[in-house]
């Protein structure tokens, strides 16, 4: 049996080990031994119970799940080097590492119930309830008792004790470990005055409870891109309310992948009841108001419950809409035949509209590319905006979608929006940079193309690569090697009276350099981070200033439009992650050598593509 209370050091006074595995079941059995026999409920009579991800994911999944006789289509087993499988394993490992780190660092009493999942949900939920009743400081991997009236089940990564109630009972707040950034920098005010407001709430792993939060004014929560996390936290808050353990303040916590600016890991807290999500409202000044994450979640969750109940009655409410999840969804073979080949969600995949936006267009008979391309935009907007109150900048998004639809109708992929020469900074030495990362986000290859503009035939490719599984130190060591070389090149050229410009495509490379510099404190990476702000040129910014692309302005599309072609038949970042896995873990030396060569050739073509786009921009007139 698992030992739920896990700490590497001996428990301090007041933190005695408690065995929760023997707790009573969380729910009474259907058949009470001394009562009348209770017939087993039919499927149609059972309450709909939805997990925390229902309100953040495609509701058509919920519809399929509850349609009578519908089963998830079988998926072939994923290969060991499948990019999606590699990413899923990286996410699992990331969560496990951070949870273990919190268990180590927390000064309070931590109960780890993850292993009780093997004993069944009733045992795990009962242990969770007992741990909360006992007032432990943190529960890792708890399963909250199901809320049948509210149609909810859920198992947050963390349940963290907050401020006690007036009667002394403990309250708790959910927290999630996520594999993405959750913070965005707050730009300084133009007048130089300090930021207003209380600042973003956070707590250290050592004392994670939000009863005494600290504040930061230099960062804010990434609300626009990470609303999905807030919905999941709101789900768990509602479960805590049903179980009687919710706090007065509806705190929800996030632990992201943001580079630590302090020596300690932190939990970022937000008040889920605070109005923070921009919502269209034609009745208020400025046409927008703010609503709480809880309110946004409640509406989304209620819709999914209605979808599930209607599906069980054989009355489906929804038609498929292509969203990001579709690419890896087992239900896609059921959805695709129901889509019009000219459907907006199927054909416009860059700057894609979300489900509610597409459904709004369909209700207005503008749900195909042809209908959208021929619509009167101003008339359409007047009827469309009230149907998508959740979406910020919905008017701009629709205008852009109309523009893409018209380009698709005309068969034109790219449009130049300016005229005349295009300015691209130059230097006596020009370096093109592109990096490759493994599925777990480690940069294992820094690739450079180096040339002097007056001697283009003498350019050469320089790669700094490590074809092995990297930990934090190994990733840092490789970056130090790469940027020691670049710093030497810059210093030598500067001493000779010249300069070095480094070209890249998108902000990915500078952001990785910044993250490594902040995390490691290595001086040469600090130099690289500073040099990226003065000596790097983002060619994507240059392209955006002059071009519009129906499929976006990614390097592959723009370079191909400019006449460049990759040697590999199937180039792409996700594929390169698979090749890296083959290079490291392939079954024999020949497979590993071939995969290594393929990655290096692909990266060399990426930097050559950047070079080609740079030349193409300079040749524009």
Coordinates of C-alpha atoms in Angstrom, one line a residue:
X1 CA 0.0 0.0 0.0
X2 CA 1.2 3.5 -0.8
X3 CA 2.5 5.7 1.9
X4 CA 0.5 8.9 1.1
X5 CA 2.3 11.3 3.4
X6 CA 5.7 11.6 1.6
X7 CA 8.6 13.7 2.8
X8 CA 12.3 13.0 2.4
X9 CA 13.2 14.5 5.8
X10 CA 11.6 13.3 9.0
X11 CA 8.3 14.9 10.0
X12 CA 8.7 17.9 12.3
X13 CA 6.6 18.2 15.4
X14 CA 2.9 18.7 14.5
X15 CA 3.4 17.0 11.1
X16 CA 2.9 13.4 12.0
X17 CA 2.4 10.8 9.3
X18 CA -1.2 9.8 8.8
X19 CA -2.4 6.7 6.9
X20 CA -5.3 7.8 4.7
X21 CA -5.5 4.6 2.7
X22 CA -7.9 3.1 5.3
X23 CA -10.4 5.9 5.2
X24 CA -14.1 5.0 4.7
X25 CA -15.5 5.1 1.2
X26 CA -16.4 8.5 -0.1
X27 CA -19.9 7.4 -1.1
X28 CA -22.2 4.9 0.4
X29 CA -22.7 1.7 -1.6
X30 CA -25.9 1.5 -3.7
X31 CA -27.1 -1.6 -1.7
X32 CA -27.3 -1.0 2.0
X33 CA -27.0 -4.3 3.9
X34 CA -30.0 -3.7 6.2
X35 CA -32.2 -1.8 3.7
X36 CA -34.4 -2.7 0.8
X37 CA -32.7 -3.7 -2.4
X38 CA -32.0 -0.7 -4.6
X39 CA -32.1 -1.5 -8.4
X40 CA -29.0 -0.5 -10.4
X41 CA -29.5 2.7 -12.3
X42 CA -29.8 2.6 -16.0
X43 CA -27.3 4.6 -18.0
X44 CA -30.0 7.1 -19.0
X45 CA -30.9 7.6 -15.3
X46 CA -27.3 8.1 -14.1
X47 CA -26.4 11.7 -13.5
X48 CA -24.1 13.3 -16.1
X49 CA -20.6 13.7 -14.5
X50 CA -18.0 15.8 -16.3
X51 CA -14.3 16.3 -15.5
X52 CA -12.4 19.5 -15.2
X53 CA -11.3 19.5 -18.9
X54 CA -14.8 19.4 -20.3
X55 CA -15.4 23.2 -20.0
X56 CA -12.0 24.0 -21.6
X57 CA -12.2 21.5 -24.5
X58 CA -14.3 20.9 -27.5
X59 CA -18.0 20.3 -26.5
X60 CA -18.4 17.9 -29.5
X61 CA -16.2 15.5 -27.6
X62 CA -18.8 15.6 -24.8
X63 CA -21.6 15.0 -27.3
X64 CA -19.8 12.0 -28.8
X65 CA -19.1 10.6 -25.3
X66 CA -22.7 10.6 -24.2
X67 CA -24.3 9.6 -27.5
X68 CA -25.9 6.1 -27.0
X69 CA -23.8 3.3 -28.6
X70 CA -20.9 5.7 -29.4
X71 CA -17.5 4.5 -28.5
X72 CA -14.1 6.2 -29.0
X73 CA -12.6 4.9 -32.2
X74 CA -9.6 2.8 -31.5
X75 CA -6.2 4.5 -32.1
X76 CA -3.2 2.7 -33.3
X77 CA -0.5 2.5 -30.6
X78 CA 1.9 5.5 -30.8
X79 CA 5.4 4.9 -31.9
X80 CA 8.1 5.7 -29.4
X81 CA 9.2 8.7 -31.5
X82 CA 5.7 10.1 -32.2
X83 CA 5.8 13.8 -31.5
X84 CA 2.5 13.8 -29.6
X85 CA 3.5 10.9 -27.5
X86 CA 6.9 12.6 -26.8
X87 CA 5.2 15.8 -25.8
X88 CA 2.7 14.0 -23.5
X89 CA 5.6 12.2 -21.8
X90 CA 7.5 15.5 -21.4
X91 CA 4.4 17.1 -19.8
X92 CA 4.0 14.2 -17.4
X93 CA 7.6 14.4 -16.4
X94 CA 7.5 18.1 -16.0
X95 CA 4.5 17.9 -13.7
X96 CA 6.1 15.0 -11.7
X97 CA 9.3 17.0 -11.2
X98 CA 7.6 20.1 -10.0
X99 CA 5.3 18.2 -7.6
X100 CA 8.2 16.5 -6.1
X101 CA 10.0 19.8 -5.7
X102 CA 7.0 21.3 -3.9
X103 CA 6.9 18.2 -1.6
X104 CA 10.6 18.8 -0.8
X105 CA 10.4 22.5 -0.2
X106 CA 7.0 22.9 1.5
X107 CA 7.5 23.7 5.2
X108 CA 4.0 22.5 6.1
X109 CA 2.4 19.1 6.1
X110 CA 2.1 17.6 2.6
X111 CA 0.0 14.5 1.8
X112 CA 0.6 12.8 -1.6
X113 CA -2.3 10.7 -2.7
X114 CA -1.3 10.0 -6.3
X115 CA -0.6 6.3 -5.8
X116 CA -4.0 5.7 -4.2
X117 CA -5.5 6.0 -7.7
X118 CA -4.6 2.4 -8.1
X119 CA -7.0 1.5 -5.3
X120 CA -10.0 3.1 -7.0
X121 CA -11.8 6.4 -7.0
X122 CA -13.8 5.8 -3.8
X123 CA -10.6 5.1 -1.7
X124 CA -8.8 8.1 -3.2
X125 CA -11.7 10.5 -2.8
X126 CA -12.2 9.3 0.8
X127 CA -8.5 9.9 1.6
X128 CA -8.8 13.3 0.1
X129 CA -11.8 14.3 2.2
X130 CA -10.1 13.0 5.3
X131 CA -6.8 14.9 4.5
X132 CA -8.8 18.1 4.1
X133 CA -10.8 17.6 7.2
X134 CA -7.5 17.0 9.1
X135 CA -6.3 20.4 7.9
X136 CA -3.1 19.4 6.1
X137 CA -1.3 22.2 4.3
X138 CA -1.1 20.6 0.8
X139 CA -2.7 17.6 -0.9
X140 CA -0.9 16.3 -4.0
X141 CA -3.0 14.3 -6.4
X142 CA -6.2 14.4 -4.5
X143 CA -9.6 13.3 -5.9
X144 CA -12.5 15.4 -4.8
X145 CA -15.7 13.7 -3.9
X146 CA -18.1 13.8 -7.0
X147 CA -20.7 16.6 -7.0
X148 CA -23.6 14.7 -8.5
X149 CA -26.0 17.7 -8.3
X150 CA -23.5 19.9 -10.0
X151 CA -22.5 17.1 -12.5
X152 CA -18.8 17.5 -11.6
X153 CA -15.8 15.3 -10.8
X154 CA -12.2 16.4 -10.6
X155 CA -8.7 15.8 -9.4
X156 CA -6.5 18.9 -9.3
X157 CA -2.7 18.6 -9.1
X158 CA -2.7 20.4 -5.8
X159 CA -5.1 21.4 -3.0
X160 CA -3.5 24.2 -1.0
X161 CA -4.8 25.3 2.4
X162 CA -5.9 28.9 2.6
X163 CA -7.3 31.1 5.4
X164 CA -9.3 29.3 8.0
X165 CA -12.9 30.1 8.5
X166 CA -14.2 31.9 11.6
X167 CA -15.0 28.5 13.2
X168 CA -11.4 27.3 12.7
X169 CA -12.2 24.9 9.8
X170 CA -9.6 24.7 7.1
X171 CA -10.4 25.9 3.5
X172 CA -8.6 24.9 0.3
X173 CA -7.8 26.2 -3.1
X174 CA -6.9 24.3 -6.3
X175 CA -3.7 24.7 -8.2
X176 CA -2.4 23.2 -11.5
X177 CA 1.1 22.5 -12.8
X178 CA 1.0 23.5 -16.5
X179 CA 3.6 23.2 -19.3
X180 CA 3.5 26.7 -20.7
X181 CA 4.2 30.2 -19.5
X182 CA 1.5 31.9 -17.4
X183 CA 3.1 35.3 -17.0
X184 CA 3.5 38.3 -19.3
X185 CA 5.6 41.4 -18.5
X186 CA 3.8 44.5 -17.6
X187 CA 5.1 47.3 -19.8
X188 CA 6.3 50.5 -18.0
X189 CA 3.9 53.4 -18.0
X190 CA 4.7 56.1 -20.4
X191 CA 5.0 58.7 -17.7
X192 CA 7.4 56.6 -15.7
X193 CA 5.0 56.3 -12.7
X194 CA 4.8 53.1 -10.8
X195 CA 2.2 50.5 -11.7
X196 CA -1.2 50.9 -10.1
X197 CA -3.2 48.1 -8.4
X198 CA -2.2 45.5 -5.9
X199 CA 0.0 43.5 -8.3
X200 CA 0.0 39.8 -9.1
X201 CA -0.4 37.5 -6.1
X202 CA 2.2 34.7 -5.6
X203 CA 3.6 32.4 -2.9
X204 CA 6.8 30.4 -2.7
X205 CA 6.8 26.6 -2.7
X206 CA 8.0 26.7 0.9
X207 CA 4.8 28.4 2.0
X208 CA 2.4 27.9 -0.9
X209 CA -0.9 28.8 0.9
X210 CA -2.6 32.0 -0.4
X211 CA -3.6 33.1 3.1
X212 CA -0.6 35.4 3.0
X213 CA 0.2 36.2 -0.7
X214 CA 3.0 38.4 -1.8
X215 CA 2.7 40.8 -4.8
X216 CA 4.6 41.5 -8.0
X217 CA 4.0 44.6 -10.1
X218 CA 6.3 43.7 -13.0
X219 CA 4.2 40.8 -14.4
X220 CA 0.6 39.9 -15.1
X221 CA -1.3 36.8 -15.8
X222 CA -1.6 35.8 -19.5
X223 CA -5.4 35.9 -19.5
X224 CA -6.0 35.8 -23.2
X225 CA -4.1 32.7 -24.0
X226 CA -4.6 30.8 -20.7
X227 CA -8.2 31.2 -20.0
X228 CA -8.5 27.5 -20.4
X229 CA -6.5 27.0 -17.1
X230 CA -8.8 29.4 -15.3
X231 CA -11.8 27.3 -16.4
X232 CA -10.2 24.2 -15.0
X233 CA -9.4 25.9 -11.7
X234 CA -13.0 27.3 -11.5
X235 CA -14.3 23.7 -12.0
X236 CA -12.3 22.5 -9.0
X237 CA -13.4 25.5 -6.9
X238 CA -17.0 24.6 -7.5
X239 CA -16.2 21.0 -6.4
X240 CA -14.6 22.4 -3.2
X241 CA -17.7 24.4 -2.6
X242 CA -19.9 21.3 -3.0
X243 CA -17.6 19.4 -0.6
X244 CA -17.7 22.2 2.0
X245 CA -14.0 23.1 1.8
X246 CA -13.9 26.2 -0.5
X247 CA -12.4 29.4 0.8
X248 CA -14.1 32.8 0.9
X249 CA -11.8 34.1 -1.8
X250 CA -11.9 32.0 -4.9
X251 CA -8.2 31.6 -5.3
X252 CA -6.8 29.4 -8.1
X253 CA -3.1 28.7 -8.5
X254 CA -0.8 28.0 -11.5
X255 CA 2.7 26.8 -11.6
X256 CA 4.0 27.4 -15.2
X257 CA 7.2 27.1 -17.1
X258 CA 8.2 30.8 -16.7
X259 CA 11.9 31.2 -16.0
X260 CA 12.4 31.8 -12.3
X261 CA 13.4 35.4 -11.5
X262 CA 14.1 34.3 -7.9
X263 CA 15.9 31.4 -6.4
X264 CA 12.6 29.8 -5.4
X265 CA 9.8 28.3 -7.3
X266 CA 6.4 30.0 -7.0
X267 CA 2.7 29.5 -7.3
X268 CA 0.8 32.3 -9.1
X269 CA -2.6 33.0 -7.7
X270 CA -5.6 34.7 -9.2
X271 CA -9.0 35.4 -7.8
X272 CA -11.5 33.5 -10.0
X273 CA -14.3 35.8 -8.8
X274 CA -12.6 39.0 -9.9
X275 CA -13.8 40.5 -13.1
X276 CA -10.8 40.0 -15.4
X277 CA -12.0 38.6 -18.8
X278 CA -12.9 41.1 -21.5
X279 CA -16.5 40.6 -22.7
X280 CA -18.4 42.4 -25.4
X281 CA -21.4 44.4 -24.2
X282 CA -23.0 47.0 -26.5
X283 CA -24.8 48.5 -23.5
X284 CA -21.7 49.8 -21.7
X285 CA -19.3 52.6 -22.5
X286 CA -16.6 51.4 -24.8
X287 CA -18.7 48.3 -25.6
X288 CA -16.6 46.0 -23.4
X289 CA -16.9 45.0 -19.7
X290 CA -15.0 42.4 -17.6
X291 CA -16.4 39.3 -16.1
X292 CA -15.0 36.8 -13.6
X293 CA -13.5 33.5 -14.7
X294 CA -16.1 31.7 -12.5
X295 CA -18.9 33.3 -14.5
X296 CA -17.3 32.4 -17.8
X297 CA -16.7 28.9 -16.6
X298 CA -20.3 28.4 -15.3
X299 CA -21.7 29.3 -18.7
X300 CA -19.4 27.0 -20.6
X301 CA -19.9 24.1 -18.2
X302 CA -23.7 24.5 -18.2
X303 CA -23.6 24.3 -22.0
X304 CA -21.6 21.0 -21.9
X305 CA -24.0 19.5 -19.4
X306 CA -26.9 20.4 -21.7
X307 CA -25.0 18.9 -24.6
X308 CA -24.4 15.7 -22.7
X309 CA -28.0 15.3 -21.6
X310 CA -29.3 16.1 -25.1
X311 CA -26.9 13.5 -26.6
X312 CA -28.2 10.8 -24.2
X313 CA -31.7 11.6 -25.4
X314 CA -30.6 11.2 -29.0
X315 CA -31.0 14.9 -29.7
X316 CA -27.5 16.2 -30.6
X317 CA -27.2 20.0 -30.3
X318 CA -23.9 20.6 -32.1
X319 CA -22.2 20.2 -35.4
X320 CA -18.4 19.8 -35.6
X321 CA -16.1 22.9 -35.8
X322 CA -12.5 22.5 -36.6
X323 CA -10.4 23.6 -33.6
X324 CA -6.8 23.0 -32.5
X325 CA -7.7 19.8 -30.7
X326 CA -9.0 18.1 -33.9
X327 CA -5.4 17.3 -35.1
X328 CA -5.0 14.7 -32.3
X329 CA -8.6 13.8 -31.5
X330 CA -9.8 10.2 -31.7
X331 CA -13.3 11.5 -32.7
X332 CA -12.1 13.3 -35.9
X333 CA -13.1 10.5 -38.3
X334 CA -16.7 11.0 -37.0
X335 CA -16.6 14.8 -37.3
X336 CA -14.9 15.3 -40.7
X337 CA -17.7 13.8 -42.9
X338 CA -20.2 16.2 -41.3
X339 CA -18.2 19.3 -42.4
X340 CA -18.8 21.2 -45.6
X341 CA -15.6 21.2 -47.7
X342 CA -15.8 25.0 -47.9
X343 CA -16.5 25.4 -44.1
X344 CA -14.7 28.4 -42.6
X345 CA -13.2 26.4 -39.8
X346 CA -11.8 23.8 -42.2
X347 CA -10.3 26.2 -44.7
X348 CA -9.0 29.1 -42.6
X349 CA -6.4 27.6 -40.3
X350 CA -4.3 30.7 -39.6
X351 CA -5.9 33.2 -37.2
X352 CA -8.6 30.6 -36.9
X353 CA -12.0 31.6 -35.5
X354 CA -13.1 29.6 -32.4
X355 CA -16.2 27.5 -32.0
X356 CA -18.5 30.3 -30.9
X357 CA -17.3 32.6 -33.7
X358 CA -17.8 29.9 -36.3
X359 CA -21.2 29.0 -34.9
X360 CA -22.2 32.7 -35.0
X361 CA -21.2 32.9 -38.7
X362 CA -23.2 29.7 -39.5
X363 CA -26.2 31.1 -37.8
X364 CA -25.9 34.2 -40.0
X365 CA -25.4 32.1 -43.2
X366 CA -21.8 33.1 -43.5
X367 CA -20.1 29.9 -42.4
X368 CA -18.4 29.0 -45.7
X369 CA -15.4 30.7 -47.3
X370 CA -17.5 31.7 -50.3
X371 CA -20.3 33.2 -48.2
X372 CA -17.8 35.1 -46.0
X373 CA -15.8 36.4 -49.0
X374 CA -18.9 37.9 -50.5
X375 CA -20.4 39.3 -47.3
X376 CA -20.9 43.0 -46.6
X377 CA -18.5 43.2 -43.6
X378 CA -20.1 46.2 -41.8
X379 CA -23.6 44.7 -42.0
X380 CA -22.3 41.3 -40.9
X381 CA -20.4 42.8 -37.9
X382 CA -23.6 44.5 -36.6
X383 CA -25.3 41.1 -36.3
X384 CA -22.2 39.1 -35.4
X385 CA -20.6 41.0 -32.5
X386 CA -23.5 40.4 -30.0
X387 CA -23.2 36.7 -30.7
X388 CA -19.5 36.5 -29.6
X389 CA -19.3 38.6 -26.4
X390 CA -16.4 36.5 -25.0
X391 CA -13.9 37.4 -27.7
X392 CA -11.6 40.3 -27.5
X393 CA -11.1 42.2 -30.7
X394 CA -13.8 40.2 -32.4
X395 CA -14.3 42.9 -35.0
X396 CA -10.7 42.8 -36.1
X397 CA -10.6 39.0 -36.1
X398 CA -13.7 38.9 -38.4
X399 CA -12.3 41.5 -40.8
X400 CA -9.1 39.5 -41.0
X401 CA -11.0 36.3 -41.6
X402 CA -13.0 38.0 -44.4
X403 CA -9.7 39.1 -46.0
X404 CA -8.4 35.6 -45.9
X405 CA -11.6 34.2 -47.3
X406 CA -11.3 36.6 -50.3
X407 CA -7.7 35.6 -50.9
X408 CA -8.7 32.0 -50.8
X409 CA -11.5 32.6 -53.3
X410 CA -9.0 34.4 -55.6
X411 CA -6.3 31.8 -55.2
X412 CA -3.7 34.4 -54.0
X413 CA -1.5 33.3 -51.1
X414 CA 0.5 36.5 -50.3
X415 CA -0.2 40.2 -50.8
X416 CA 2.4 42.9 -50.5
X417 CA 0.9 45.8 -48.5
X418 CA 3.6 48.3 -49.1
X419 CA 5.7 49.5 -52.0
X420 CA 9.3 50.5 -52.6
X421 CA 12.5 49.0 -51.1
X422 CA 12.4 47.1 -47.8
X423 CA 14.9 48.1 -45.2
X424 CA 16.8 45.2 -43.6
X425 CA 19.7 46.1 -41.3
X426 CA 23.1 44.9 -42.5
X427 CA 26.6 44.3 -41.1
X428 CA 30.0 43.3 -42.2
X429 CA 29.3 39.8 -40.9
X430 CA 25.8 38.4 -41.1
X431 CA 24.7 35.3 -39.1
X432 CA 21.5 33.4 -39.5
X433 CA 20.3 31.5 -36.4
X434 CA 17.8 28.7 -35.9
X435 CA 17.5 26.3 -33.0
X436 CA 16.0 22.8 -32.5
X437 CA 14.3 21.6 -29.3
X438 CA 13.3 18.2 -28.1
X439 CA 9.8 17.2 -27.1
X440 CA 10.5 18.3 -23.5
X441 CA 11.6 21.8 -24.6
X442 CA 15.3 21.4 -24.2
X443 CA 17.4 23.2 -26.9
X444 CA 19.8 20.6 -28.2
X445 CA 21.0 22.4 -31.4
X446 CA 22.1 25.9 -32.1
X447 CA 22.6 26.3 -35.8
X448 CA 24.3 29.3 -37.5
X449 CA 25.0 30.3 -41.1
X450 CA 27.9 32.7 -41.2
X451 CA 28.9 34.9 -44.2
X452 CA 30.3 38.2 -45.2
X453 CA 28.0 40.0 -47.7
X454 CA 31.0 40.9 -49.9
X455 CA 32.0 37.2 -50.1
X456 CA 28.7 35.3 -50.2
X457 CA 30.3 32.2 -51.7
X458 CA 32.4 31.7 -48.6
X459 CA 29.5 31.3 -46.1
X460 CA 29.4 28.2 -43.9
X461 CA 27.2 26.4 -41.5
X462 CA 28.2 26.1 -37.8
X463 CA 26.2 23.8 -35.4
X464 CA 26.5 23.3 -31.7
X465 CA 24.6 20.1 -31.0
X466 CA 24.2 17.5 -28.3
X467 CA 22.4 14.3 -29.5
X468 CA 21.6 12.9 -26.1
X469 CA 18.9 13.4 -23.4
X470 CA 19.7 16.7 -21.8
X471 CA 19.1 17.9 -18.3
X472 CA 19.1 21.5 -17.2
X473 CA 22.9 21.7 -16.8
X474 CA 23.7 20.0 -20.1
X475 CA 21.3 22.3 -21.9
X476 CA 23.0 25.3 -20.3
X477 CA 26.5 24.0 -21.1
X478 CA 25.6 23.6 -24.8
X479 CA 24.2 27.2 -24.9
X480 CA 27.4 28.5 -23.2
X481 CA 29.5 26.9 -25.8
X482 CA 27.4 28.3 -28.7
X483 CA 27.4 31.9 -27.3
X484 CA 31.0 31.9 -26.3
X485 CA 31.7 31.3 -29.9
X486 CA 29.3 34.0 -31.0
X487 CA 30.7 36.5 -28.5
X488 CA 34.3 35.8 -29.7
X489 CA 33.1 36.4 -33.3
X490 CA 31.4 39.7 -32.3
X491 CA 34.4 40.9 -30.3
X492 CA 36.9 40.1 -33.1
X493 CA 34.8 41.8 -35.8
X494 CA 34.2 44.9 -33.6
X495 CA 37.9 45.2 -33.0
X496 CA 38.4 45.1 -36.7
X497 CA 36.0 48.0 -37.2
X498 CA 33.0 46.0 -38.3
X499 CA 29.9 44.5 -36.8
X500 CA 27.8 41.3 -36.6
X501 CA 24.1 41.1 -37.2
X502 CA 22.2 38.0 -36.2
X503 CA 19.0 37.2 -38.1
X504 CA 16.3 34.9 -36.9
X505 CA 12.6 34.3 -37.7
X506 CA 10.1 34.9 -34.8
X507 CA 10.8 35.6 -31.2
X508 CA 11.5 31.9 -30.2
X509 CA 15.3 32.1 -30.3
X510 CA 15.6 35.3 -28.2
X511 CA 13.0 34.0 -25.7
X512 CA 15.0 30.8 -25.2
X513 CA 18.2 32.8 -24.7
X514 CA 16.5 35.0 -22.1
X515 CA 15.1 32.0 -20.3
X516 CA 18.4 30.2 -20.2
X517 CA 20.2 33.4 -19.0
X518 CA 17.7 34.0 -16.2
X519 CA 17.7 30.4 -15.1
X520 CA 21.4 29.8 -15.2
X521 CA 23.0 33.2 -14.3
X522 CA 25.8 32.3 -16.8
X523 CA 27.6 35.6 -17.8
X524 CA 28.0 34.7 -21.4
X525 CA 24.2 34.0 -21.7
X526 CA 23.5 37.3 -20.0
X527 CA 25.7 38.8 -22.7
X528 CA 23.7 36.9 -25.4
X529 CA 20.4 38.1 -23.9
X530 CA 21.6 41.7 -24.0
X531 CA 23.1 41.4 -27.5
X532 CA 19.8 39.9 -28.8
X533 CA 18.2 43.3 -28.1
X534 CA 20.8 45.3 -30.0
X535 CA 22.3 43.0 -32.6
X536 CA 19.5 40.6 -33.5
X537 CA 17.0 41.2 -36.4
X538 CA 13.7 39.4 -36.3
X539 CA 12.9 38.9 -40.0
X540 CA 9.3 37.9 -39.2
X541 CA 8.7 41.5 -37.9
X542 CA 10.1 42.8 -41.2
X543 CA 7.8 40.5 -43.2
X544 CA 4.8 41.4 -41.1
X545 CA 5.3 45.1 -41.8
X546 CA 5.0 44.5 -45.6
X547 CA 3.1 41.3 -46.3
X548 CA -0.2 39.5 -45.6
X549 CA -0.4 35.8 -46.0
X550 CA -3.6 33.8 -46.2
X551 CA -2.0 30.9 -44.4
X552 CA 0.1 33.1 -42.1
X553 CA 3.7 34.2 -42.4
X554 CA 5.6 31.2 -41.1
X555 CA 9.1 30.6 -42.3
X556 CA 8.2 27.6 -44.4
X557 CA 5.5 29.4 -46.2
X558 CA 7.3 32.7 -46.8
X559 CA 10.6 31.0 -47.8
X560 CA 8.8 28.7 -50.3
X561 CA 7.0 31.8 -51.7
X562 CA 10.4 33.4 -52.1
X563 CA 11.6 30.4 -54.1
X564 CA 13.5 28.3 -51.4
X565 CA 13.0 24.6 -51.0
X566 CA 14.1 22.2 -48.2
X567 CA 16.1 19.1 -49.1
X568 CA 13.9 17.0 -46.7
X569 CA 10.6 15.7 -48.1
X570 CA 8.8 16.4 -44.9
X571 CA 10.4 19.3 -43.0
X572 CA 8.9 20.6 -39.8
X573 CA 9.5 21.2 -36.2
X574 CA 7.4 18.3 -34.9
X575 CA 9.1 16.0 -37.3
X576 CA 12.5 17.1 -36.1
X577 CA 11.6 16.1 -32.6
X578 CA 10.9 12.6 -33.9
X579 CA 14.2 12.6 -35.7
X580 CA 16.0 13.7 -32.5
X581 CA 14.3 10.8 -30.6
X582 CA 15.6 8.4 -33.3
X583 CA 19.1 10.0 -33.1
X584 CA 19.2 9.4 -29.4
X585 CA 17.2 6.2 -28.9
X586 CA 17.2 4.5 -32.3
X587 CA 17.5 0.7 -32.3
X588 CA 20.9 0.6 -33.9
X589 CA 23.8 2.8 -34.9
X590 CA 22.8 3.1 -38.5
X591 CA 19.3 4.5 -37.5
X592 CA 20.9 6.9 -35.0
X593 CA 23.5 8.1 -37.5
X594 CA 20.9 8.7 -40.3
X595 CA 18.6 10.6 -37.9
X596 CA 21.4 12.7 -36.7
X597 CA 22.4 13.6 -40.2
X598 CA 18.8 14.4 -41.1
X599 CA 18.4 16.8 -38.2
X600 CA 21.6 18.6 -39.0
X601 CA 20.6 18.9 -42.7
X602 CA 17.2 20.2 -41.7
X603 CA 18.6 22.8 -39.4
X604 CA 21.1 23.9 -42.0
X605 CA 18.2 24.4 -44.5
X606 CA 16.3 26.4 -41.9
X607 CA 19.2 28.9 -41.5
X608 CA 19.6 29.0 -45.3
X609 CA 15.9 29.7 -45.6
X610 CA 16.3 32.6 -43.3
X611 CA 19.2 33.8 -45.4
X612 CA 17.1 33.4 -48.5
X613 CA 14.2 35.4 -47.1
X614 CA 16.6 38.2 -46.0
X615 CA 18.0 38.4 -49.6
X616 CA 14.4 38.3 -51.0
X617 CA 13.3 41.2 -48.8
X618 CA 16.3 43.3 -49.8
X619 CA 15.6 42.7 -53.5
X620 CA 12.0 43.9 -53.2
X621 CA 11.1 47.1 -55.0

